[in-house]
Amino acid sequence: MSKSGIFTSSLAKKYWMALTGLFLITFLIGHLLGNLQLITKTGEEGRQAFNEYAYFMGHNIFIKILAYVTYASILAHAFIGLYLAVQNKKARPQNYAYNRPGTNSGTASRYMAILGTIILVFICTHMANFWYKQKVAETVPLHTTQRTLSLPVGQDPNTGQPVTGNFDVTYYMTVEGKYESDYGYYAPEKAYVTMKNGQIAGIFPTMDEAKRFNIENTTELIDKSSGLKAGEAAKDLHTVVMNFFGHTEQGGKANEWALVAVILYVVSMFVLMFHLWHGFASAFQSLGLNHKKYNGLITFTGKAFSIVVPLAFAIIPVIIYLNR
């Protein structure tokens, strides 16, 4: 086979389809393990775990390289698949007078191009709803949380005993998993206080004056008192996901089309299930890795994978929606 044939022949295209398909199968496993944190961990622990995972996936150099390989694999898999489907159609422009495709192939294999196109549309909308907001539009808010602290605010003039006050303090989570305090609100005197290292650093009449940090470059926490960078804040993708599937966490607005989003997500996962049902074993066959000694194991693994993985993906938005 010539060098050009490595990339252009029909057989070569089937090899590339198989290789990109198997790579995307491994990507599904990693993506699923990360997404399961949305339902296996709850509250602030779950929020922190998922946002740390999201930051790691977006900033680790090796993961970033794999991400670009994944994008390229998706596009290559889609375009080569459509090309082969068109070529196969052209090879038989007219149907046979007596045509029973079910006797020669399964339903999933006959509709691979259609199933793949639906999955590609799902991937594009999925990235628009989450990846685009985080990476391009930068509309994902920073991860903040509130904690109530009881701190001394003065001394009782009659008894000399310390007087304490409750402060609802806002904290930013940094990418190291630490929390940096911003400001607190002391209700009785209507006073705003700046917190630093768990201590009151100053009392101010307005919240804007009390805020400890300026936010620069969307995530940098710049300490107002020193002008130095105090930390790198993590983005709150967890809340974006929760809001999208119907929650009002962290004061966010619940998606009014959340139920529709859940249904379309689940339907897309069933489409993925049918696509994998044929594609898993077909990839091994295209690469010539099939053998009568192992075909049974490959087929079983492929069928099990095509059911378990899409089903696990589908369960996630359903559980999130039901736990509103």
mmCIF file of C-alpha atoms in Angstrom:
data_model
loop_
_atom_site.group_PDB
_atom_site.id
_atom_site.type_symbol
_atom_site.label_atom_id
_atom_site.label_comp_id
_atom_site.label_asym_id
_atom_site.label_seq_id
_atom_site.Cartn_x
_atom_site.Cartn_y
_atom_site.Cartn_z
ATOM 1 C CA MET A 1 0.000 0.000 0.000
ATOM 2 C CA SER A 2 1.434 3.422 -0.974
ATOM 3 C CA LYS A 3 1.870 6.196 1.573
ATOM 4 C CA SER A 4 -1.100 8.027 0.128
ATOM 5 C CA GLY A 5 -3.132 4.837 0.354
ATOM 6 C CA ILE A 6 -2.534 4.735 4.086
ATOM 7 C CA PHE A 7 -4.906 7.678 4.336
ATOM 8 C CA THR A 8 -7.060 7.561 1.209
ATOM 9 C CA SER A 9 -8.029 3.970 0.377
ATOM 10 C CA SER A 10 -11.382 2.601 1.521
ATOM 11 C CA LEU A 11 -9.610 -0.034 3.607
ATOM 12 C CA ALA A 12 -7.459 2.634 5.238
ATOM 13 C CA LYS A 13 -10.531 4.681 6.072
ATOM 14 C CA LYS A 14 -12.023 1.659 7.817
ATOM 15 C CA TYR A 15 -8.803 1.330 9.837
ATOM 16 C CA TRP A 16 -9.025 4.991 10.867
ATOM 17 C CA MET A 17 -12.697 4.560 11.731
ATOM 18 C CA ALA A 18 -11.812 1.620 13.970
ATOM 19 C CA LEU A 19 -8.853 3.353 15.656
ATOM 20 C CA THR A 20 -10.698 6.616 16.341
ATOM 21 C CA GLY A 21 -13.721 4.633 17.517
ATOM 22 C CA LEU A 22 -11.703 2.623 20.040
ATOM 23 C CA PHE A 23 -9.968 5.782 21.272
ATOM 24 C CA LEU A 24 -13.345 7.457 21.823
ATOM 25 C CA ILE A 25 -14.505 4.384 23.745
ATOM 26 C CA THR A 26 -11.642 4.896 26.213
ATOM 27 C CA PHE A 27 -12.577 8.594 26.420
ATOM 28 C CA LEU A 28 -16.139 7.624 27.383
ATOM 29 C CA ILE A 29 -14.844 5.649 30.373
ATOM 30 C CA GLY A 30 -12.790 8.565 31.716
ATOM 31 C CA HIS A 31 -15.579 11.072 31.116
ATOM 32 C CA LEU A 32 -18.095 8.838 32.867
ATOM 33 C CA LEU A 33 -15.895 8.398 35.949
ATOM 34 C CA GLY A 34 -15.635 12.172 36.265
ATOM 35 C CA ASN A 35 -19.352 12.791 35.744
ATOM 36 C CA LEU A 36 -20.372 10.171 38.307
ATOM 37 C CA GLN A 37 -19.121 12.573 40.980
ATOM 38 C CA LEU A 38 -22.250 14.611 40.258
ATOM 39 C CA ILE A 39 -24.373 11.933 41.937
ATOM 40 C CA THR A 40 -21.983 9.953 44.149
ATOM 41 C CA LYS A 41 -20.938 12.982 46.206
ATOM 42 C CA THR A 42 -23.395 15.546 47.519
ATOM 43 C CA GLY A 43 -23.372 19.009 49.036
ATOM 44 C CA GLU A 44 -20.231 21.105 49.222
ATOM 45 C CA GLU A 45 -18.057 17.973 49.098
ATOM 46 C CA GLY A 46 -19.524 16.980 45.743
ATOM 47 C CA ARG A 47 -19.325 20.515 44.413
ATOM 48 C CA GLN A 48 -15.679 20.835 45.378
ATOM 49 C CA ALA A 49 -14.741 17.404 44.019
ATOM 50 C CA PHE A 50 -16.370 18.017 40.632
ATOM 51 C CA ASN A 51 -14.935 21.526 40.233
ATOM 52 C CA GLU A 52 -11.450 20.279 41.118
ATOM 53 C CA TYR A 53 -11.892 17.517 38.537
ATOM 54 C CA ALA A 54 -13.075 20.065 35.937
ATOM 55 C CA TYR A 55 -10.058 22.295 36.633
ATOM 56 C CA PHE A 56 -7.652 19.360 36.381
ATOM 57 C CA MET A 57 -9.172 18.266 33.063
ATOM 58 C CA GLY A 58 -8.810 21.769 31.664
ATOM 59 C CA HIS A 59 -5.280 22.580 32.832
ATOM 60 C CA ASN A 60 -3.193 19.391 33.014
ATOM 61 C CA ILE A 61 -0.921 19.422 29.957
ATOM 62 C CA PHE A 62 -1.315 15.708 29.213
ATOM 63 C CA ILE A 63 -5.101 15.902 29.547
ATOM 64 C CA LYS A 64 -5.149 18.952 27.273
ATOM 65 C CA ILE A 65 -3.212 17.022 24.616
ATOM 66 C CA LEU A 66 -5.637 14.110 24.953
ATOM 67 C CA ALA A 67 -8.512 16.588 24.654
ATOM 68 C CA TYR A 68 -7.231 17.862 21.304
ATOM 69 C CA VAL A 69 -6.741 14.272 20.157
ATOM 70 C CA THR A 70 -10.319 13.580 21.239
ATOM 71 C CA TYR A 71 -11.693 16.536 19.253
ATOM 72 C CA ALA A 72 -9.753 15.419 16.196
ATOM 73 C CA SER A 73 -10.929 11.830 16.648
ATOM 74 C CA ILE A 74 -14.578 12.887 16.883
ATOM 75 C CA LEU A 75 -14.350 14.923 13.679
ATOM 76 C CA ALA A 76 -12.360 12.249 11.838
ATOM 77 C CA HIS A 77 -14.704 9.473 12.991
ATOM 78 C CA ALA A 78 -17.752 11.470 11.907
ATOM 79 C CA PHE A 79 -16.501 12.609 8.497
ATOM 80 C CA ILE A 80 -14.918 9.289 7.537
ATOM 81 C CA GLY A 81 -18.088 7.479 8.621
ATOM 82 C CA LEU A 82 -20.286 9.722 6.493
ATOM 83 C CA TYR A 83 -17.883 9.381 3.562
ATOM 84 C CA LEU A 84 -17.960 5.579 3.741
ATOM 85 C CA ALA A 85 -21.754 5.612 4.033
ATOM 86 C CA VAL A 86 -22.038 7.761 0.885
ATOM 87 C CA GLN A 87 -19.525 5.571 -0.980
ATOM 88 C CA ASN A 88 -21.415 2.414 -0.056
ATOM 89 C CA LYS A 89 -24.632 4.009 -1.243
ATOM 90 C CA LYS A 90 -23.057 5.007 -4.555
ATOM 91 C CA ALA A 91 -21.712 1.485 -5.027
ATOM 92 C CA ARG A 92 -25.324 0.239 -5.088
ATOM 93 C CA PRO A 93 -27.375 3.153 -6.435
ATOM 94 C CA GLN A 94 -30.407 0.942 -7.017
ATOM 95 C CA ASN A 95 -31.947 -1.416 -4.518
ATOM 96 C CA TYR A 96 -32.218 -5.041 -5.409
ATOM 97 C CA ALA A 97 -35.642 -6.159 -6.568
ATOM 98 C CA TYR A 98 -35.724 -8.516 -3.605
ATOM 99 C CA ASN A 99 -34.013 -6.898 -0.673
ATOM 100 C CA ARG A 100 -34.064 -8.242 2.884
ATOM 101 C CA PRO A 101 -31.225 -6.417 4.699
ATOM 102 C CA GLY A 102 -32.237 -7.902 8.030
ATOM 103 C CA THR A 103 -30.981 -11.302 6.888
ATOM 104 C CA ASN A 104 -27.453 -9.949 6.386
ATOM 105 C CA SER A 105 -27.015 -7.321 9.076
ATOM 106 C CA GLY A 106 -28.423 -6.080 12.349
ATOM 107 C CA THR A 107 -30.538 -2.958 12.737
ATOM 108 C CA ALA A 108 -27.723 -1.012 14.411
ATOM 109 C CA SER A 109 -25.223 -1.779 11.636
ATOM 110 C CA ARG A 110 -27.646 -0.621 8.900
ATOM 111 C CA TYR A 111 -28.183 2.755 10.554
ATOM 112 C CA MET A 112 -24.658 3.506 11.824
ATOM 113 C CA ALA A 113 -24.397 6.715 9.777
ATOM 114 C CA ILE A 114 -27.732 8.047 11.038
ATOM 115 C CA LEU A 115 -26.962 7.079 14.633
ATOM 116 C CA GLY A 116 -23.529 8.661 14.372
ATOM 117 C CA THR A 117 -24.993 11.903 13.001
ATOM 118 C CA ILE A 118 -27.435 12.142 15.916
ATOM 119 C CA ILE A 119 -24.564 11.583 18.369
ATOM 120 C CA LEU A 120 -22.515 14.308 16.632
ATOM 121 C CA VAL A 121 -25.428 16.761 17.018
ATOM 122 C CA PHE A 122 -25.658 15.805 20.709
ATOM 123 C CA ILE A 123 -21.917 16.383 21.209
ATOM 124 C CA CYS A 124 -22.164 19.838 19.595
ATOM 125 C CA THR A 125 -25.105 20.901 21.791
ATOM 126 C CA HIS A 126 -23.468 19.364 24.870
ATOM 127 C CA MET A 127 -20.286 21.363 24.274
ATOM 128 C CA ALA A 128 -22.305 24.530 23.618
ATOM 129 C CA ASN A 129 -24.087 24.154 26.964
ATOM 130 C CA PHE A 130 -20.996 23.458 29.060
ATOM 131 C CA TRP A 131 -17.599 23.586 27.293
ATOM 132 C CA TYR A 132 -18.336 26.829 25.415
ATOM 133 C CA LYS A 133 -19.569 28.599 28.557
ATOM 134 C CA GLN A 134 -16.419 27.639 30.444
ATOM 135 C CA LYS A 135 -13.740 27.969 27.776
ATOM 136 C CA VAL A 136 -14.981 30.657 25.365
ATOM 137 C CA ALA A 137 -17.806 32.760 26.788
ATOM 138 C CA GLU A 138 -16.315 32.541 30.305
ATOM 139 C CA THR A 139 -19.748 32.860 31.880
ATOM 140 C CA VAL A 140 -19.152 30.133 34.460
ATOM 141 C CA PRO A 141 -19.125 31.776 37.926
ATOM 142 C CA LEU A 142 -16.349 31.295 40.463
ATOM 143 C CA HIS A 143 -16.774 28.694 43.181
ATOM 144 C CA THR A 144 -17.880 30.576 46.288
ATOM 145 C CA THR A 145 -19.483 29.389 49.504
ATOM 146 C CA GLN A 146 -20.700 30.989 52.710
ATOM 147 C CA ARG A 147 -19.769 30.003 56.234
ATOM 148 C CA THR A 148 -21.074 31.434 59.474
ATOM 149 C CA LEU A 149 -18.341 32.348 61.945
ATOM 150 C CA SER A 150 -18.761 33.453 65.550
ATOM 151 C CA LEU A 151 -16.032 35.962 66.336
ATOM 152 C CA PRO A 152 -15.361 38.532 69.081
ATOM 153 C CA VAL A 153 -16.476 42.009 68.056
ATOM 154 C CA GLY A 154 -15.991 43.930 71.286
ATOM 155 C CA GLN A 155 -16.324 43.959 75.055
ATOM 156 C CA ASP A 156 -19.352 44.381 77.282
ATOM 157 C CA PRO A 157 -18.743 47.682 79.169
ATOM 158 C CA ASN A 158 -20.688 46.446 82.203
ATOM 159 C CA THR A 159 -19.155 43.035 82.705
ATOM 160 C CA GLY A 160 -15.933 43.250 80.717
ATOM 161 C CA GLN A 161 -16.854 39.985 78.973
ATOM 162 C CA PRO A 162 -16.104 39.626 75.234
ATOM 163 C CA VAL A 163 -19.044 40.118 72.878
ATOM 164 C CA THR A 164 -19.257 37.830 69.852
ATOM 165 C CA GLY A 165 -21.055 38.300 66.566
ATOM 166 C CA ASN A 166 -22.079 35.907 63.815
ATOM 167 C CA PHE A 167 -20.560 36.630 60.410
ATOM 168 C CA ASP A 168 -21.750 35.117 57.123
ATOM 169 C CA VAL A 169 -18.391 35.054 55.379
ATOM 170 C CA THR A 170 -18.000 34.516 51.634
ATOM 171 C CA TYR A 171 -15.134 32.218 50.619
ATOM 172 C CA TYR A 172 -13.581 31.549 47.224
ATOM 173 C CA MET A 173 -12.310 28.051 46.538
ATOM 174 C CA THR A 174 -8.854 28.111 44.966
ATOM 175 C CA VAL A 175 -7.583 25.557 42.491
ATOM 176 C CA GLU A 176 -5.497 24.012 45.278
ATOM 177 C CA GLY A 177 -8.730 23.131 47.098
ATOM 178 C CA LYS A 178 -8.184 25.858 49.721
ATOM 179 C CA TYR A 179 -10.689 28.549 50.657
ATOM 180 C CA GLU A 180 -9.890 32.270 50.716
ATOM 181 C CA SER A 181 -12.271 34.534 52.657
ATOM 182 C CA ASP A 182 -13.574 37.691 51.042
ATOM 183 C CA TYR A 183 -15.956 39.606 53.305
ATOM 184 C CA GLY A 184 -18.409 39.093 56.156
ATOM 185 C CA TYR A 185 -21.679 40.762 57.145
ATOM 186 C CA TYR A 186 -22.315 41.514 60.790
ATOM 187 C CA ALA A 187 -26.079 41.925 61.154
ATOM 188 C CA PRO A 188 -26.581 43.904 64.426
ATOM 189 C CA GLU A 189 -24.512 46.954 63.466
ATOM 190 C CA LYS A 190 -25.020 46.579 59.709
ATOM 191 C CA ALA A 191 -21.261 46.479 59.395
ATOM 192 C CA TYR A 192 -19.256 44.764 56.673
ATOM 193 C CA VAL A 193 -15.928 43.293 57.672
ATOM 194 C CA THR A 194 -12.871 42.117 55.780
ATOM 195 C CA MET A 195 -11.598 38.723 56.925
ATOM 196 C CA LYS A 196 -8.007 37.526 56.687
ATOM 197 C CA ASN A 197 -6.589 34.361 58.220
ATOM 198 C CA GLY A 198 -9.778 33.932 60.249
ATOM 199 C CA GLN A 199 -9.478 37.377 61.839
ATOM 200 C CA ILE A 200 -11.244 40.680 61.292
ATOM 201 C CA ALA A 201 -8.898 42.845 59.236
ATOM 202 C CA GLY A 202 -11.162 45.882 58.943
ATOM 203 C CA ILE A 203 -14.745 47.165 59.322
ATOM 204 C CA PHE A 204 -16.395 49.135 56.513
ATOM 205 C CA PRO A 205 -19.782 50.773 55.869
ATOM 206 C CA THR A 206 -20.345 49.123 52.468
ATOM 207 C CA MET A 207 -19.792 45.661 51.021
ATOM 208 C CA ASP A 208 -17.708 46.952 48.104
ATOM 209 C CA GLU A 209 -15.256 48.567 50.518
ATOM 210 C CA ALA A 210 -15.085 45.441 52.647
ATOM 211 C CA LYS A 211 -14.397 43.021 49.821
ATOM 212 C CA ARG A 212 -10.887 41.709 50.160
ATOM 213 C CA PHE A 213 -10.271 40.738 46.552
ATOM 214 C CA ASN A 214 -10.358 42.203 43.094
ATOM 215 C CA ILE A 215 -10.975 39.570 40.420
ATOM 216 C CA GLU A 216 -8.610 39.860 37.457
ATOM 217 C CA ASN A 217 -8.304 37.710 34.325
ATOM 218 C CA THR A 218 -11.614 36.022 35.342
ATOM 219 C CA THR A 219 -10.035 33.846 38.065
ATOM 220 C CA GLU A 220 -7.150 35.672 39.806
ATOM 221 C CA LEU A 221 -7.797 36.755 43.404
ATOM 222 C CA ILE A 222 -5.850 40.006 43.869
ATOM 223 C CA ASP A 223 -5.585 41.115 47.491
ATOM 224 C CA LYS A 224 -6.686 44.756 47.670
ATOM 225 C CA SER A 225 -4.448 45.593 50.607
ATOM 226 C CA SER A 226 -1.217 44.418 48.971
ATOM 227 C CA GLY A 227 -2.027 44.256 45.267
ATOM 228 C CA LEU A 228 -0.569 40.745 45.219
ATOM 229 C CA LYS A 229 -2.189 37.617 43.872
ATOM 230 C CA ALA A 230 -3.612 35.637 46.793
ATOM 231 C CA GLY A 231 -4.801 32.656 44.783
ATOM 232 C CA GLU A 232 -6.347 31.268 41.620
ATOM 233 C CA ALA A 233 -10.080 30.759 42.038
ATOM 234 C CA ALA A 234 -11.770 27.658 40.631
ATOM 235 C CA LYS A 235 -14.803 27.962 38.363
ATOM 236 C CA ASP A 236 -18.106 26.527 39.526
ATOM 237 C CA LEU A 237 -19.034 24.224 36.642
ATOM 238 C CA HIS A 238 -20.894 22.009 39.135
ATOM 239 C CA THR A 239 -23.506 24.716 39.725
ATOM 240 C CA VAL A 240 -23.865 25.313 35.962
ATOM 241 C CA VAL A 241 -24.642 21.621 35.471
ATOM 242 C CA MET A 242 -27.080 21.554 38.378
ATOM 243 C CA ASN A 243 -28.891 24.687 37.161
ATOM 244 C CA PHE A 244 -29.101 23.224 33.639
ATOM 245 C CA PHE A 245 -30.890 20.160 34.989
ATOM 246 C CA GLY A 246 -33.379 22.095 37.095
ATOM 247 C CA HIS A 247 -31.678 23.114 40.353
ATOM 248 C CA THR A 248 -31.477 26.582 41.885
ATOM 249 C CA GLU A 249 -28.210 25.975 43.720
ATOM 250 C CA GLN A 250 -26.009 28.918 44.736
ATOM 251 C CA GLY A 251 -28.742 31.365 43.772
ATOM 252 C CA GLY A 252 -28.617 30.273 40.132
ATOM 253 C CA LYS A 253 -31.677 30.230 37.903
ATOM 254 C CA ALA A 254 -33.038 26.783 37.124
ATOM 255 C CA ASN A 255 -33.338 25.933 33.442
ATOM 256 C CA GLU A 256 -37.054 26.105 32.604
ATOM 257 C CA TRP A 257 -36.478 23.482 29.907
ATOM 258 C CA ALA A 258 -34.702 21.134 32.311
ATOM 259 C CA LEU A 259 -37.131 18.242 31.779
ATOM 260 C CA VAL A 260 -36.740 18.530 28.003
ATOM 261 C CA ALA A 261 -32.950 18.611 28.425
ATOM 262 C CA VAL A 262 -33.054 15.438 30.536
ATOM 263 C CA ILE A 263 -35.261 13.617 28.026
ATOM 264 C CA LEU A 264 -33.075 14.586 25.064
ATOM 265 C CA TYR A 265 -29.953 13.559 26.996
ATOM 266 C CA VAL A 266 -31.426 10.149 27.812
ATOM 267 C CA VAL A 267 -32.596 9.618 24.213
ATOM 268 C CA SER A 268 -29.107 10.522 22.968
ATOM 269 C CA MET A 269 -27.583 7.936 25.298
ATOM 270 C CA PHE A 270 -29.886 5.264 23.911
ATOM 271 C CA VAL A 271 -28.750 6.274 20.419
ATOM 272 C CA LEU A 272 -25.155 5.913 21.624
ATOM 273 C CA MET A 273 -26.050 2.479 22.976
ATOM 274 C CA PHE A 274 -27.189 1.282 19.541
ATOM 275 C CA HIS A 275 -24.159 2.858 17.875
ATOM 276 C CA LEU A 276 -21.777 1.047 20.228
ATOM 277 C CA TRP A 277 -23.734 -2.199 19.944
ATOM 278 C CA HIS A 278 -22.392 -2.679 16.440
ATOM 279 C CA GLY A 279 -19.339 -0.420 16.504
ATOM 280 C CA PHE A 280 -17.381 -2.050 19.348
ATOM 281 C CA ALA A 281 -16.963 -5.491 17.771
ATOM 282 C CA SER A 282 -16.825 -4.003 14.268
ATOM 283 C CA ALA A 283 -13.720 -1.995 15.206
ATOM 284 C CA PHE A 284 -11.828 -5.163 16.181
ATOM 285 C CA GLN A 285 -12.961 -6.836 12.970
ATOM 286 C CA SER A 286 -11.809 -3.889 10.813
ATOM 287 C CA LEU A 287 -8.369 -4.029 12.427
ATOM 288 C CA GLY A 288 -8.137 -7.761 11.840
ATOM 289 C CA LEU A 289 -8.055 -8.505 15.559
ATOM 290 C CA ASN A 290 -10.925 -10.955 15.473
ATOM 291 C CA HIS A 291 -10.198 -14.604 16.143
ATOM 292 C CA LYS A 292 -12.588 -17.468 16.728
ATOM 293 C CA LYS A 293 -10.897 -18.083 20.075
ATOM 294 C CA TYR A 294 -11.610 -14.537 21.307
ATOM 295 C CA ASN A 295 -14.618 -13.442 19.235
ATOM 296 C CA GLY A 296 -17.054 -14.546 21.931
ATOM 297 C CA LEU A 297 -15.284 -12.468 24.586
ATOM 298 C CA ILE A 298 -15.037 -9.436 22.281
ATOM 299 C CA THR A 299 -18.728 -9.675 21.426
ATOM 300 C CA PHE A 300 -19.762 -10.066 25.064
ATOM 301 C CA THR A 301 -17.540 -7.173 26.188
ATOM 302 C CA GLY A 302 -18.869 -4.980 23.413
ATOM 303 C CA LYS A 303 -22.525 -5.706 24.221
ATOM 304 C CA ALA A 304 -21.964 -5.185 27.952
ATOM 305 C CA PHE A 305 -20.068 -1.930 27.359
ATOM 306 C CA SER A 306 -22.702 -0.612 24.956
ATOM 307 C CA ILE A 307 -25.389 -1.099 27.616
ATOM 308 C CA VAL A 308 -23.637 -0.224 30.889
ATOM 309 C CA VAL A 309 -21.778 2.955 29.863
ATOM 310 C CA PRO A 310 -24.618 4.809 28.051
ATOM 311 C CA LEU A 311 -27.058 3.710 30.766
ATOM 312 C CA ALA A 312 -24.749 5.121 33.468
ATOM 313 C CA PHE A 313 -24.488 8.402 31.550
ATOM 314 C CA ALA A 314 -28.290 8.535 31.175
ATOM 315 C CA ILE A 315 -28.912 7.946 34.884
ATOM 316 C CA ILE A 316 -26.879 11.002 35.947
ATOM 317 C CA PRO A 317 -29.201 13.793 34.668
ATOM 318 C CA VAL A 318 -32.266 11.804 35.738
ATOM 319 C CA ILE A 319 -31.052 11.559 39.351
ATOM 320 C CA ILE A 320 -30.012 15.236 39.366
ATOM 321 C CA TYR A 321 -33.437 16.292 38.074
ATOM 322 C CA LEU A 322 -35.360 14.098 40.534
ATOM 323 C CA ASN A 323 -33.310 15.389 43.483
ATOM 324 C CA ARG A 324 -34.238 19.027 42.918
#
